[in-house]
């Protein structure tokens, strides 16, 4: 079970198993502190050995802080000799060839098969480490399907109001129970929506960009080429060009967010939907309304009704 890897003591690691069309891949992210104890290092090594021996396809990545390992010649000092020996015993392939912090390769991407990773790039710094980006090669079936949704922004609300106002609700709802009234009202409203609201097509797995994203931000974020040039030339002038573009990108992002949030605040009275949509996108946890009845079909103690009408509604 994958839980046997994640919930372990003395190691900082998170594991998941991705099921694909051709099987499954175990992906683990690990961190080994420079001040980690010998027991923590041994526990991490045992964890990696267990994951690789019990699974055919494993992608292991993280900051292992082994400065003395030379991956090009597979040699190491006393500090990293045990870990290098472990990767060789398990026949792991190490894909990172460029330094990720200063002149050291601390952030690693290890796989049980070299074909699992392609197009690996050591990119510009993020904090004190460089970004490592790569493609994980596997066989998958794309389950994103075309979804038909109503485009409410282009709906003809005036015609919809005229349609609903022409309904004789007294005659339509006369003699019906509460449930029948609700179903009648619901079907009539759905008819109005389908008649006066156009349909748009979208993919269920489509990737959304941030709401504040502007063209100026997209242009300013293209700084990787400058970093790549600096890594090749080691010229201080190229480094200054990269830092200048990095500052421009940071300022552009901050300005775009600030202008977007200011516009939301100014239009809150006329466009509350956009405001609360942005607020919800920033929340870490999505709150849900709990059930009124528990598993025994009794009123949930967390939602005890305070009067007779509320109690009747719960039981209804």
PDB file of C-alpha atoms in Angstrom:
ATOM      1  CA  UNK A   1       0.000   0.000   0.000  1.00  0.00           C
ATOM      2  CA  UNK A   2       1.207   3.505  -0.802  1.00  0.00           C
ATOM      3  CA  UNK A   3       0.291   4.637   2.726  1.00  0.00           C
ATOM      4  CA  UNK A   4       3.168   2.511   4.027  1.00  0.00           C
ATOM      5  CA  UNK A   5       5.596   4.915   2.372  1.00  0.00           C
ATOM      6  CA  UNK A   6       3.970   8.234   3.257  1.00  0.00           C
ATOM      7  CA  UNK A   7       3.126   7.723   6.920  1.00  0.00           C
ATOM      8  CA  UNK A   8       6.601   6.964   8.217  1.00  0.00           C
ATOM      9  CA  UNK A   9       8.654   8.348  11.075  1.00  0.00           C
ATOM     10  CA  UNK A  10      11.998  10.120  10.801  1.00  0.00           C
ATOM     11  CA  UNK A  11      11.552  10.972   7.092  1.00  0.00           C
ATOM     12  CA  UNK A  12      10.198  14.009   5.265  1.00  0.00           C
ATOM     13  CA  UNK A  13       8.533  12.520   2.205  1.00  0.00           C
ATOM     14  CA  UNK A  14       5.180  12.366   0.410  1.00  0.00           C
ATOM     15  CA  UNK A  15       4.217   9.573  -1.976  1.00  0.00           C
ATOM     16  CA  UNK A  16       1.400   8.953  -4.416  1.00  0.00           C
ATOM     17  CA  UNK A  17       0.498   6.287  -6.953  1.00  0.00           C
ATOM     18  CA  UNK A  18      -0.757   7.415 -10.357  1.00  0.00           C
ATOM     19  CA  UNK A  19      -2.808   4.824 -12.219  1.00  0.00           C
ATOM     20  CA  UNK A  20      -2.398   5.043 -15.993  1.00  0.00           C
ATOM     21  CA  UNK A  21      -3.579   3.153 -19.042  1.00  0.00           C
ATOM     22  CA  UNK A  22      -0.367   1.126 -19.089  1.00  0.00           C
ATOM     23  CA  UNK A  23      -0.119   0.405 -15.355  1.00  0.00           C
ATOM     24  CA  UNK A  24       0.840   2.663 -12.473  1.00  0.00           C
ATOM     25  CA  UNK A  25       3.683   4.994 -11.422  1.00  0.00           C
ATOM     26  CA  UNK A  26       4.807   5.710  -7.865  1.00  0.00           C
ATOM     27  CA  UNK A  27       5.971   9.318  -7.397  1.00  0.00           C
ATOM     28  CA  UNK A  28       7.793  10.355  -4.243  1.00  0.00           C
ATOM     29  CA  UNK A  29       9.109  13.732  -3.085  1.00  0.00           C
ATOM     30  CA  UNK A  30      11.745  13.680  -0.361  1.00  0.00           C
ATOM     31  CA  UNK A  31      13.767  16.156   1.646  1.00  0.00           C
ATOM     32  CA  UNK A  32      16.908  15.365   3.613  1.00  0.00           C
ATOM     33  CA  UNK A  33      18.073  18.192   5.850  1.00  0.00           C
ATOM     34  CA  UNK A  34      21.820  18.977   5.981  1.00  0.00           C
ATOM     35  CA  UNK A  35      21.557  18.536   9.745  1.00  0.00           C
ATOM     36  CA  UNK A  36      19.585  15.281   9.557  1.00  0.00           C
ATOM     37  CA  UNK A  37      20.594  12.527  11.950  1.00  0.00           C
ATOM     38  CA  UNK A  38      22.065   9.222  10.843  1.00  0.00           C
ATOM     39  CA  UNK A  39      18.810   7.477  11.787  1.00  0.00           C
ATOM     40  CA  UNK A  40      16.812   9.815   9.519  1.00  0.00           C
ATOM     41  CA  UNK A  41      19.145   9.152   6.610  1.00  0.00           C
ATOM     42  CA  UNK A  42      18.974   5.376   7.124  1.00  0.00           C
ATOM     43  CA  UNK A  43      15.165   5.536   7.367  1.00  0.00           C
ATOM     44  CA  UNK A  44      14.974   7.477   4.094  1.00  0.00           C
ATOM     45  CA  UNK A  45      17.261   4.978   2.357  1.00  0.00           C
ATOM     46  CA  UNK A  46      15.115   2.066   3.575  1.00  0.00           C
ATOM     47  CA  UNK A  47      12.012   3.876   2.333  1.00  0.00           C
ATOM     48  CA  UNK A  48      13.474   4.421  -1.142  1.00  0.00           C
ATOM     49  CA  UNK A  49      14.629   0.799  -1.309  1.00  0.00           C
ATOM     50  CA  UNK A  50      11.184  -0.470  -0.316  1.00  0.00           C
ATOM     51  CA  UNK A  51       9.406   1.702  -2.893  1.00  0.00           C
ATOM     52  CA  UNK A  52      11.709   0.691  -5.756  1.00  0.00           C
ATOM     53  CA  UNK A  53      11.691  -3.019  -4.954  1.00  0.00           C
ATOM     54  CA  UNK A  54       7.884  -3.222  -4.693  1.00  0.00           C
ATOM     55  CA  UNK A  55       7.035  -1.136  -7.777  1.00  0.00           C
ATOM     56  CA  UNK A  56       8.225  -1.327 -11.362  1.00  0.00           C
ATOM     57  CA  UNK A  57       7.924   2.390 -12.242  1.00  0.00           C
ATOM     58  CA  UNK A  58       9.131   4.911  -9.645  1.00  0.00           C
ATOM     59  CA  UNK A  59       9.934   8.618 -10.000  1.00  0.00           C
ATOM     60  CA  UNK A  60      11.794  10.006  -6.998  1.00  0.00           C
ATOM     61  CA  UNK A  61      12.568  13.713  -6.690  1.00  0.00           C
ATOM     62  CA  UNK A  62      13.590  16.154  -4.024  1.00  0.00           C
ATOM     63  CA  UNK A  63      16.401  17.951  -2.202  1.00  0.00           C
ATOM     64  CA  UNK A  64      18.803  15.316  -0.866  1.00  0.00           C
ATOM     65  CA  UNK A  65      21.620  17.742   0.091  1.00  0.00           C
ATOM     66  CA  UNK A  66      24.493  15.500  -1.060  1.00  0.00           C
ATOM     67  CA  UNK A  67      27.153  18.005  -2.101  1.00  0.00           C
ATOM     68  CA  UNK A  68      30.018  15.553  -2.496  1.00  0.00           C
ATOM     69  CA  UNK A  69      28.426  13.342  -5.176  1.00  0.00           C
ATOM     70  CA  UNK A  70      29.741  13.821  -8.725  1.00  0.00           C
ATOM     71  CA  UNK A  71      26.969  12.345 -10.854  1.00  0.00           C
ATOM     72  CA  UNK A  72      28.923  12.576 -14.106  1.00  0.00           C
ATOM     73  CA  UNK A  73      31.622  10.158 -12.899  1.00  0.00           C
ATOM     74  CA  UNK A  74      29.557   8.424 -10.164  1.00  0.00           C
ATOM     75  CA  UNK A  75      31.958   9.243  -7.356  1.00  0.00           C
ATOM     76  CA  UNK A  76      31.286  10.611  -3.883  1.00  0.00           C
ATOM     77  CA  UNK A  77      32.925  11.575  -0.638  1.00  0.00           C
ATOM     78  CA  UNK A  78      32.152   9.924   2.667  1.00  0.00           C
ATOM     79  CA  UNK A  79      29.064  12.126   3.140  1.00  0.00           C
ATOM     80  CA  UNK A  80      27.233  10.890   0.022  1.00  0.00           C
ATOM     81  CA  UNK A  81      28.781   7.458  -0.531  1.00  0.00           C
ATOM     82  CA  UNK A  82      25.893   5.518   1.044  1.00  0.00           C
ATOM     83  CA  UNK A  83      23.254   7.265  -1.058  1.00  0.00           C
ATOM     84  CA  UNK A  84      25.245   6.839  -4.282  1.00  0.00           C
ATOM     85  CA  UNK A  85      25.666   3.143  -3.493  1.00  0.00           C
ATOM     86  CA  UNK A  86      21.918   2.871  -2.898  1.00  0.00           C
ATOM     87  CA  UNK A  87      21.055   4.370  -6.306  1.00  0.00           C
ATOM     88  CA  UNK A  88      23.475   1.981  -8.011  1.00  0.00           C
ATOM     89  CA  UNK A  89      22.127  -1.067  -6.164  1.00  0.00           C
ATOM     90  CA  UNK A  90      18.599  -0.147  -7.280  1.00  0.00           C
ATOM     91  CA  UNK A  91      19.719   0.702 -10.842  1.00  0.00           C
ATOM     92  CA  UNK A  92      18.267   4.216 -10.582  1.00  0.00           C
ATOM     93  CA  UNK A  93      18.910   6.846 -13.256  1.00  0.00           C
ATOM     94  CA  UNK A  94      19.741  10.375 -12.077  1.00  0.00           C
ATOM     95  CA  UNK A  95      18.574  12.928 -14.683  1.00  0.00           C
ATOM     96  CA  UNK A  96      19.756  16.303 -13.298  1.00  0.00           C
ATOM     97  CA  UNK A  97      23.120  17.238 -14.810  1.00  0.00           C
ATOM     98  CA  UNK A  98      23.331  21.003 -14.050  1.00  0.00           C
ATOM     99  CA  UNK A  99      23.813  22.649 -10.620  1.00  0.00           C
ATOM    100  CA  UNK A 100      20.599  23.468  -8.768  1.00  0.00           C
ATOM    101  CA  UNK A 101      22.079  25.536  -5.917  1.00  0.00           C
ATOM    102  CA  UNK A 102      25.307  27.401  -6.467  1.00  0.00           C
ATOM    103  CA  UNK A 103      27.696  24.909  -8.081  1.00  0.00           C
ATOM    104  CA  UNK A 104      26.134  21.827  -6.460  1.00  0.00           C
ATOM    105  CA  UNK A 105      23.542  19.343  -7.699  1.00  0.00           C
ATOM    106  CA  UNK A 106      21.346  19.048  -4.610  1.00  0.00           C
ATOM    107  CA  UNK A 107      17.915  18.565  -6.226  1.00  0.00           C
ATOM    108  CA  UNK A 108      17.642  15.185  -7.915  1.00  0.00           C
ATOM    109  CA  UNK A 109      15.237  13.359 -10.225  1.00  0.00           C
ATOM    110  CA  UNK A 110      15.718   9.591  -9.961  1.00  0.00           C
ATOM    111  CA  UNK A 111      13.800   6.960 -11.914  1.00  0.00           C
ATOM    112  CA  UNK A 112      13.779   3.183 -12.125  1.00  0.00           C
ATOM    113  CA  UNK A 113      13.710   3.505 -15.923  1.00  0.00           C
ATOM    114  CA  UNK A 114      15.421   6.261 -17.936  1.00  0.00           C
ATOM    115  CA  UNK A 115      12.455   6.480 -20.334  1.00  0.00           C
ATOM    116  CA  UNK A 116      10.169   7.832 -17.572  1.00  0.00           C
ATOM    117  CA  UNK A 117      11.594  11.367 -17.788  1.00  0.00           C
ATOM    118  CA  UNK A 118      12.195  13.592 -20.804  1.00  0.00           C
ATOM    119  CA  UNK A 119      12.967  17.273 -21.542  1.00  0.00           C
ATOM    120  CA  UNK A 120      14.450  17.979 -18.111  1.00  0.00           C
ATOM    121  CA  UNK A 121      15.541  21.593 -17.626  1.00  0.00           C
ATOM    122  CA  UNK A 122      17.268  23.334 -14.741  1.00  0.00           C
ATOM    123  CA  UNK A 123      15.668  26.736 -14.928  1.00  0.00           C
ATOM    124  CA  UNK A 124      15.967  30.079 -13.134  1.00  0.00           C
ATOM    125  CA  UNK A 125      16.268  30.314  -9.325  1.00  0.00           C
ATOM    126  CA  UNK A 126      13.242  30.114  -7.066  1.00  0.00           C
ATOM    127  CA  UNK A 127      14.297  31.100  -3.553  1.00  0.00           C
ATOM    128  CA  UNK A 128      17.835  29.713  -3.093  1.00  0.00           C
ATOM    129  CA  UNK A 129      17.307  26.711  -5.391  1.00  0.00           C
ATOM    130  CA  UNK A 130      16.752  26.500  -9.130  1.00  0.00           C
ATOM    131  CA  UNK A 131      13.517  25.272 -10.657  1.00  0.00           C
ATOM    132  CA  UNK A 132      13.739  21.764 -12.118  1.00  0.00           C
ATOM    133  CA  UNK A 133      11.133  21.072 -14.815  1.00  0.00           C
ATOM    134  CA  UNK A 134      10.617  17.838 -16.747  1.00  0.00           C
ATOM    135  CA  UNK A 135       8.044  15.738 -18.591  1.00  0.00           C
ATOM    136  CA  UNK A 136       6.901  12.451 -17.106  1.00  0.00           C
ATOM    137  CA  UNK A 137       6.414   9.988 -19.968  1.00  0.00           C
ATOM    138  CA  UNK A 138       3.577   7.523 -19.551  1.00  0.00           C
ATOM    139  CA  UNK A 139       0.588   6.135 -21.405  1.00  0.00           C
ATOM    140  CA  UNK A 140      -2.628   7.864 -20.414  1.00  0.00           C
ATOM    141  CA  UNK A 141      -6.123   8.164 -21.778  1.00  0.00           C
ATOM    142  CA  UNK A 142      -7.457  11.702 -21.871  1.00  0.00           C
ATOM    143  CA  UNK A 143     -10.808  11.696 -20.134  1.00  0.00           C
ATOM    144  CA  UNK A 144     -11.547  15.355 -20.610  1.00  0.00           C
ATOM    145  CA  UNK A 145     -14.872  15.469 -22.424  1.00  0.00           C
ATOM    146  CA  UNK A 146     -16.703  18.242 -24.166  1.00  0.00           C
ATOM    147  CA  UNK A 147     -19.231  19.735 -21.787  1.00  0.00           C
ATOM    148  CA  UNK A 148     -22.207  21.812 -22.884  1.00  0.00           C
ATOM    149  CA  UNK A 149     -22.798  24.764 -20.551  1.00  0.00           C
ATOM    150  CA  UNK A 150     -25.090  27.754 -20.667  1.00  0.00           C
ATOM    151  CA  UNK A 151     -23.376  31.070 -21.411  1.00  0.00           C
ATOM    152  CA  UNK A 152     -25.241  33.227 -18.891  1.00  0.00           C
ATOM    153  CA  UNK A 153     -23.225  36.329 -19.791  1.00  0.00           C
ATOM    154  CA  UNK A 154     -24.887  36.341 -23.235  1.00  0.00           C
ATOM    155  CA  UNK A 155     -28.387  35.412 -22.060  1.00  0.00           C
ATOM    156  CA  UNK A 156     -31.403  37.479 -23.183  1.00  0.00           C
ATOM    157  CA  UNK A 157     -32.724  38.354 -19.724  1.00  0.00           C
ATOM    158  CA  UNK A 158     -35.384  40.780 -20.997  1.00  0.00           C
ATOM    159  CA  UNK A 159     -37.019  38.066 -23.106  1.00  0.00           C
ATOM    160  CA  UNK A 160     -36.689  35.686 -20.184  1.00  0.00           C
ATOM    161  CA  UNK A 161     -38.537  38.117 -17.896  1.00  0.00           C
ATOM    162  CA  UNK A 162     -41.305  38.563 -20.459  1.00  0.00           C
ATOM    163  CA  UNK A 163     -41.670  34.789 -20.798  1.00  0.00           C
ATOM    164  CA  UNK A 164     -41.869  34.210 -17.029  1.00  0.00           C
ATOM    165  CA  UNK A 165     -44.272  37.143 -16.475  1.00  0.00           C
ATOM    166  CA  UNK A 166     -46.645  35.689 -19.083  1.00  0.00           C
ATOM    167  CA  UNK A 167     -47.042  32.472 -17.082  1.00  0.00           C
ATOM    168  CA  UNK A 168     -50.306  32.208 -15.144  1.00  0.00           C
ATOM    169  CA  UNK A 169     -48.740  30.892 -11.949  1.00  0.00           C
ATOM    170  CA  UNK A 170     -52.041  30.743 -10.035  1.00  0.00           C
ATOM    171  CA  UNK A 171     -53.554  28.423 -12.615  1.00  0.00           C
ATOM    172  CA  UNK A 172     -50.321  26.482 -13.107  1.00  0.00           C
ATOM    173  CA  UNK A 173     -49.795  25.733  -9.417  1.00  0.00           C
ATOM    174  CA  UNK A 174     -53.427  25.356  -8.308  1.00  0.00           C
ATOM    175  CA  UNK A 175     -54.233  22.093  -6.526  1.00  0.00           C
ATOM    176  CA  UNK A 176     -50.649  20.865  -6.408  1.00  0.00           C
ATOM    177  CA  UNK A 177     -48.637  19.744  -3.394  1.00  0.00           C
ATOM    178  CA  UNK A 178     -45.440  21.512  -2.326  1.00  0.00           C
ATOM    179  CA  UNK A 179     -43.249  19.039  -4.199  1.00  0.00           C
ATOM    180  CA  UNK A 180     -45.377  19.243  -7.321  1.00  0.00           C
ATOM    181  CA  UNK A 181     -45.279  23.059  -7.176  1.00  0.00           C
ATOM    182  CA  UNK A 182     -41.510  22.977  -6.917  1.00  0.00           C
ATOM    183  CA  UNK A 183     -41.132  20.600  -9.886  1.00  0.00           C
ATOM    184  CA  UNK A 184     -43.513  22.750 -11.951  1.00  0.00           C
ATOM    185  CA  UNK A 185     -41.638  25.943 -11.106  1.00  0.00           C
ATOM    186  CA  UNK A 186     -38.290  24.260 -11.786  1.00  0.00           C
ATOM    187  CA  UNK A 187     -39.327  22.929 -15.208  1.00  0.00           C
ATOM    188  CA  UNK A 188     -40.738  26.321 -16.232  1.00  0.00           C
ATOM    189  CA  UNK A 189     -37.550  28.100 -15.173  1.00  0.00           C
ATOM    190  CA  UNK A 190     -35.404  25.557 -17.021  1.00  0.00           C
ATOM    191  CA  UNK A 191     -37.525  26.091 -20.138  1.00  0.00           C
ATOM    192  CA  UNK A 192     -36.933  29.841 -19.919  1.00  0.00           C
ATOM    193  CA  UNK A 193     -33.182  29.338 -19.504  1.00  0.00           C
ATOM    194  CA  UNK A 194     -32.906  26.918 -22.433  1.00  0.00           C
ATOM    195  CA  UNK A 195     -34.956  29.206 -24.714  1.00  0.00           C
ATOM    196  CA  UNK A 196     -33.062  32.444 -24.091  1.00  0.00           C
ATOM    197  CA  UNK A 197     -29.521  31.367 -23.088  1.00  0.00           C
ATOM    198  CA  UNK A 198     -26.935  30.330 -25.698  1.00  0.00           C
ATOM    199  CA  UNK A 199     -24.835  27.204 -25.185  1.00  0.00           C
ATOM    200  CA  UNK A 200     -21.030  27.190 -25.105  1.00  0.00           C
ATOM    201  CA  UNK A 201     -18.660  24.249 -25.363  1.00  0.00           C
ATOM    202  CA  UNK A 202     -15.819  23.742 -22.934  1.00  0.00           C
ATOM    203  CA  UNK A 203     -13.494  20.927 -21.890  1.00  0.00           C
ATOM    204  CA  UNK A 204     -13.995  19.547 -18.395  1.00  0.00           C
ATOM    205  CA  UNK A 205     -10.214  19.392 -17.821  1.00  0.00           C
ATOM    206  CA  UNK A 206      -9.370  22.777 -19.324  1.00  0.00           C
ATOM    207  CA  UNK A 207      -6.591  24.723 -17.624  1.00  0.00           C
ATOM    208  CA  UNK A 208      -7.576  28.110 -16.286  1.00  0.00           C
ATOM    209  CA  UNK A 209      -5.221  31.041 -16.052  1.00  0.00           C
ATOM    210  CA  UNK A 210      -5.324  33.421 -13.058  1.00  0.00           C
ATOM    211  CA  UNK A 211      -8.105  36.001 -13.182  1.00  0.00           C
ATOM    212  CA  UNK A 212      -5.618  38.844 -12.886  1.00  0.00           C
ATOM    213  CA  UNK A 213      -3.386  37.638 -15.742  1.00  0.00           C
ATOM    214  CA  UNK A 214      -2.735  40.318 -18.388  1.00  0.00           C
ATOM    215  CA  UNK A 215      -0.736  40.413 -21.623  1.00  0.00           C
ATOM    216  CA  UNK A 216       1.884  42.584 -19.925  1.00  0.00           C
ATOM    217  CA  UNK A 217       2.460  39.859 -17.318  1.00  0.00           C
ATOM    218  CA  UNK A 218       2.777  37.172 -20.002  1.00  0.00           C
ATOM    219  CA  UNK A 219       5.420  39.220 -21.821  1.00  0.00           C
ATOM    220  CA  UNK A 220       7.336  40.008 -18.620  1.00  0.00           C
ATOM    221  CA  UNK A 221       7.454  36.383 -17.447  1.00  0.00           C
ATOM    222  CA  UNK A 222       9.576  35.264 -20.424  1.00  0.00           C
ATOM    223  CA  UNK A 223      12.819  35.375 -18.459  1.00  0.00           C
ATOM    224  CA  UNK A 224      14.008  31.775 -18.768  1.00  0.00           C
ATOM    225  CA  UNK A 225      15.976  32.469 -21.977  1.00  0.00           C
ATOM    226  CA  UNK A 226      17.982  35.155 -20.167  1.00  0.00           C
ATOM    227  CA  UNK A 227      18.783  32.763 -17.330  1.00  0.00           C
ATOM    228  CA  UNK A 228      19.785  30.070 -19.822  1.00  0.00           C
ATOM    229  CA  UNK A 229      22.123  32.524 -21.557  1.00  0.00           C
ATOM    230  CA  UNK A 230      23.734  33.447 -18.241  1.00  0.00           C
ATOM    231  CA  UNK A 231      24.263  29.772 -17.334  1.00  0.00           C
ATOM    232  CA  UNK A 232      26.069  29.263 -20.642  1.00  0.00           C
ATOM    233  CA  UNK A 233      28.226  32.410 -20.646  1.00  0.00           C
ATOM    234  CA  UNK A 234      28.718  33.030 -16.894  1.00  0.00           C
ATOM    235  CA  UNK A 235      28.896  36.704 -17.864  1.00  0.00           C
ATOM    236  CA  UNK A 236      27.955  39.175 -15.142  1.00  0.00           C
ATOM    237  CA  UNK A 237      26.275  41.426 -17.698  1.00  0.00           C
ATOM    238  CA  UNK A 238      23.927  38.600 -18.709  1.00  0.00           C
ATOM    239  CA  UNK A 239      23.154  38.025 -15.038  1.00  0.00           C
ATOM    240  CA  UNK A 240      22.205  41.693 -14.647  1.00  0.00           C
ATOM    241  CA  UNK A 241      19.904  41.400 -17.677  1.00  0.00           C
ATOM    242  CA  UNK A 242      18.225  38.373 -16.101  1.00  0.00           C
ATOM    243  CA  UNK A 243      17.808  40.146 -12.736  1.00  0.00           C
ATOM    244  CA  UNK A 244      16.347  43.194 -14.503  1.00  0.00           C
ATOM    245  CA  UNK A 245      13.795  41.028 -16.344  1.00  0.00           C
ATOM    246  CA  UNK A 246      13.015  39.134 -13.121  1.00  0.00           C
ATOM    247  CA  UNK A 247      12.273  42.417 -11.329  1.00  0.00           C
ATOM    248  CA  UNK A 248      10.094  43.551 -14.236  1.00  0.00           C
ATOM    249  CA  UNK A 249       8.117  40.291 -14.074  1.00  0.00           C
ATOM    250  CA  UNK A 250       7.667  40.565 -10.292  1.00  0.00           C
ATOM    251  CA  UNK A 251       6.506  44.184 -10.545  1.00  0.00           C
ATOM    252  CA  UNK A 252       4.166  43.365 -13.440  1.00  0.00           C
ATOM    253  CA  UNK A 253       2.531  40.556 -11.461  1.00  0.00           C
ATOM    254  CA  UNK A 254       2.107  42.748  -8.389  1.00  0.00           C
ATOM    255  CA  UNK A 255       0.643  45.587 -10.463  1.00  0.00           C
ATOM    256  CA  UNK A 256      -1.761  43.261 -12.286  1.00  0.00           C
ATOM    257  CA  UNK A 257      -3.017  41.800  -8.997  1.00  0.00           C
ATOM    258  CA  UNK A 258      -3.314  45.240  -7.393  1.00  0.00           C
ATOM    259  CA  UNK A 259      -5.221  46.736 -10.366  1.00  0.00           C
ATOM    260  CA  UNK A 260      -7.527  43.718 -10.591  1.00  0.00           C
ATOM    261  CA  UNK A 261      -8.366  43.766  -6.874  1.00  0.00           C
ATOM    262  CA  UNK A 262      -8.899  47.549  -6.923  1.00  0.00           C
ATOM    263  CA  UNK A 263     -11.309  47.179  -9.846  1.00  0.00           C
ATOM    264  CA  UNK A 264     -13.201  44.422  -7.999  1.00  0.00           C
ATOM    265  CA  UNK A 265     -13.510  46.640  -4.903  1.00  0.00           C
ATOM    266  CA  UNK A 266     -14.762  49.607  -6.946  1.00  0.00           C
ATOM    267  CA  UNK A 267     -17.412  47.526  -8.742  1.00  0.00           C
ATOM    268  CA  UNK A 268     -18.547  45.476  -5.745  1.00  0.00           C
ATOM    269  CA  UNK A 269     -21.999  47.087  -5.669  1.00  0.00           C
ATOM    270  CA  UNK A 270     -22.705  46.347  -9.335  1.00  0.00           C
ATOM    271  CA  UNK A 271     -20.744  43.101  -9.765  1.00  0.00           C
ATOM    272  CA  UNK A 272     -20.784  41.131  -6.522  1.00  0.00           C
ATOM    273  CA  UNK A 273     -20.507  37.798  -8.345  1.00  0.00           C
ATOM    274  CA  UNK A 274     -16.973  38.494  -9.628  1.00  0.00           C
ATOM    275  CA  UNK A 275     -15.894  39.739  -6.202  1.00  0.00           C
ATOM    276  CA  UNK A 276     -17.015  36.635  -4.315  1.00  0.00           C
ATOM    277  CA  UNK A 277     -15.722  34.344  -7.051  1.00  0.00           C
ATOM    278  CA  UNK A 278     -12.243  35.809  -6.557  1.00  0.00           C
ATOM    279  CA  UNK A 279     -12.569  35.536  -2.761  1.00  0.00           C
ATOM    280  CA  UNK A 280     -13.556  31.864  -3.040  1.00  0.00           C
ATOM    281  CA  UNK A 281     -10.603  31.165  -5.327  1.00  0.00           C
ATOM    282  CA  UNK A 282      -8.262  32.409  -2.566  1.00  0.00           C
ATOM    283  CA  UNK A 283      -9.738  30.239   0.182  1.00  0.00           C
ATOM    284  CA  UNK A 284      -7.749  27.121   1.033  1.00  0.00           C
ATOM    285  CA  UNK A 285     -10.697  25.044   2.274  1.00  0.00           C
ATOM    286  CA  UNK A 286     -14.121  24.792   0.700  1.00  0.00           C
ATOM    287  CA  UNK A 287     -16.870  24.914   3.304  1.00  0.00           C
ATOM    288  CA  UNK A 288     -19.819  22.631   2.816  1.00  0.00           C
ATOM    289  CA  UNK A 289     -23.193  22.562   4.511  1.00  0.00           C
ATOM    290  CA  UNK A 290     -23.429  19.509   6.729  1.00  0.00           C
ATOM    291  CA  UNK A 291     -26.325  17.038   6.670  1.00  0.00           C
ATOM    292  CA  UNK A 292     -29.400  17.775   8.757  1.00  0.00           C
ATOM    293  CA  UNK A 293     -29.873  14.067   9.473  1.00  0.00           C
ATOM    294  CA  UNK A 294     -27.216  11.713  10.782  1.00  0.00           C
ATOM    295  CA  UNK A 295     -26.710   8.044   9.812  1.00  0.00           C
ATOM    296  CA  UNK A 296     -29.609   7.027  12.091  1.00  0.00           C
ATOM    297  CA  UNK A 297     -31.966   9.455  10.341  1.00  0.00           C
ATOM    298  CA  UNK A 298     -32.025  11.607  13.481  1.00  0.00           C
ATOM    299  CA  UNK A 299     -31.440  15.350  13.565  1.00  0.00           C
ATOM    300  CA  UNK A 300     -27.736  16.142  13.583  1.00  0.00           C
ATOM    301  CA  UNK A 301     -26.724  17.656  16.943  1.00  0.00           C
ATOM    302  CA  UNK A 302     -24.642  20.257  15.106  1.00  0.00           C
ATOM    303  CA  UNK A 303     -27.767  21.584  13.407  1.00  0.00           C
ATOM    304  CA  UNK A 304     -30.429  21.503  16.128  1.00  0.00           C
ATOM    305  CA  UNK A 305     -33.469  23.552  14.962  1.00  0.00           C
ATOM    306  CA  UNK A 306     -34.466  26.350  17.279  1.00  0.00           C
ATOM    307  CA  UNK A 307     -38.218  26.448  16.641  1.00  0.00           C
ATOM    308  CA  UNK A 308     -41.088  24.278  15.518  1.00  0.00           C
ATOM    309  CA  UNK A 309     -41.041  25.494  11.904  1.00  0.00           C
ATOM    310  CA  UNK A 310     -37.351  24.647  11.468  1.00  0.00           C
ATOM    311  CA  UNK A 311     -37.887  21.195  12.984  1.00  0.00           C
ATOM    312  CA  UNK A 312     -40.752  20.546  10.613  1.00  0.00           C
ATOM    313  CA  UNK A 313     -38.617  21.559   7.639  1.00  0.00           C
ATOM    314  CA  UNK A 314     -35.820  19.196   8.722  1.00  0.00           C
ATOM    315  CA  UNK A 315     -38.163  16.241   9.060  1.00  0.00           C
ATOM    316  CA  UNK A 316     -39.843  17.143   5.763  1.00  0.00           C
TER     317      UNK A 316
END
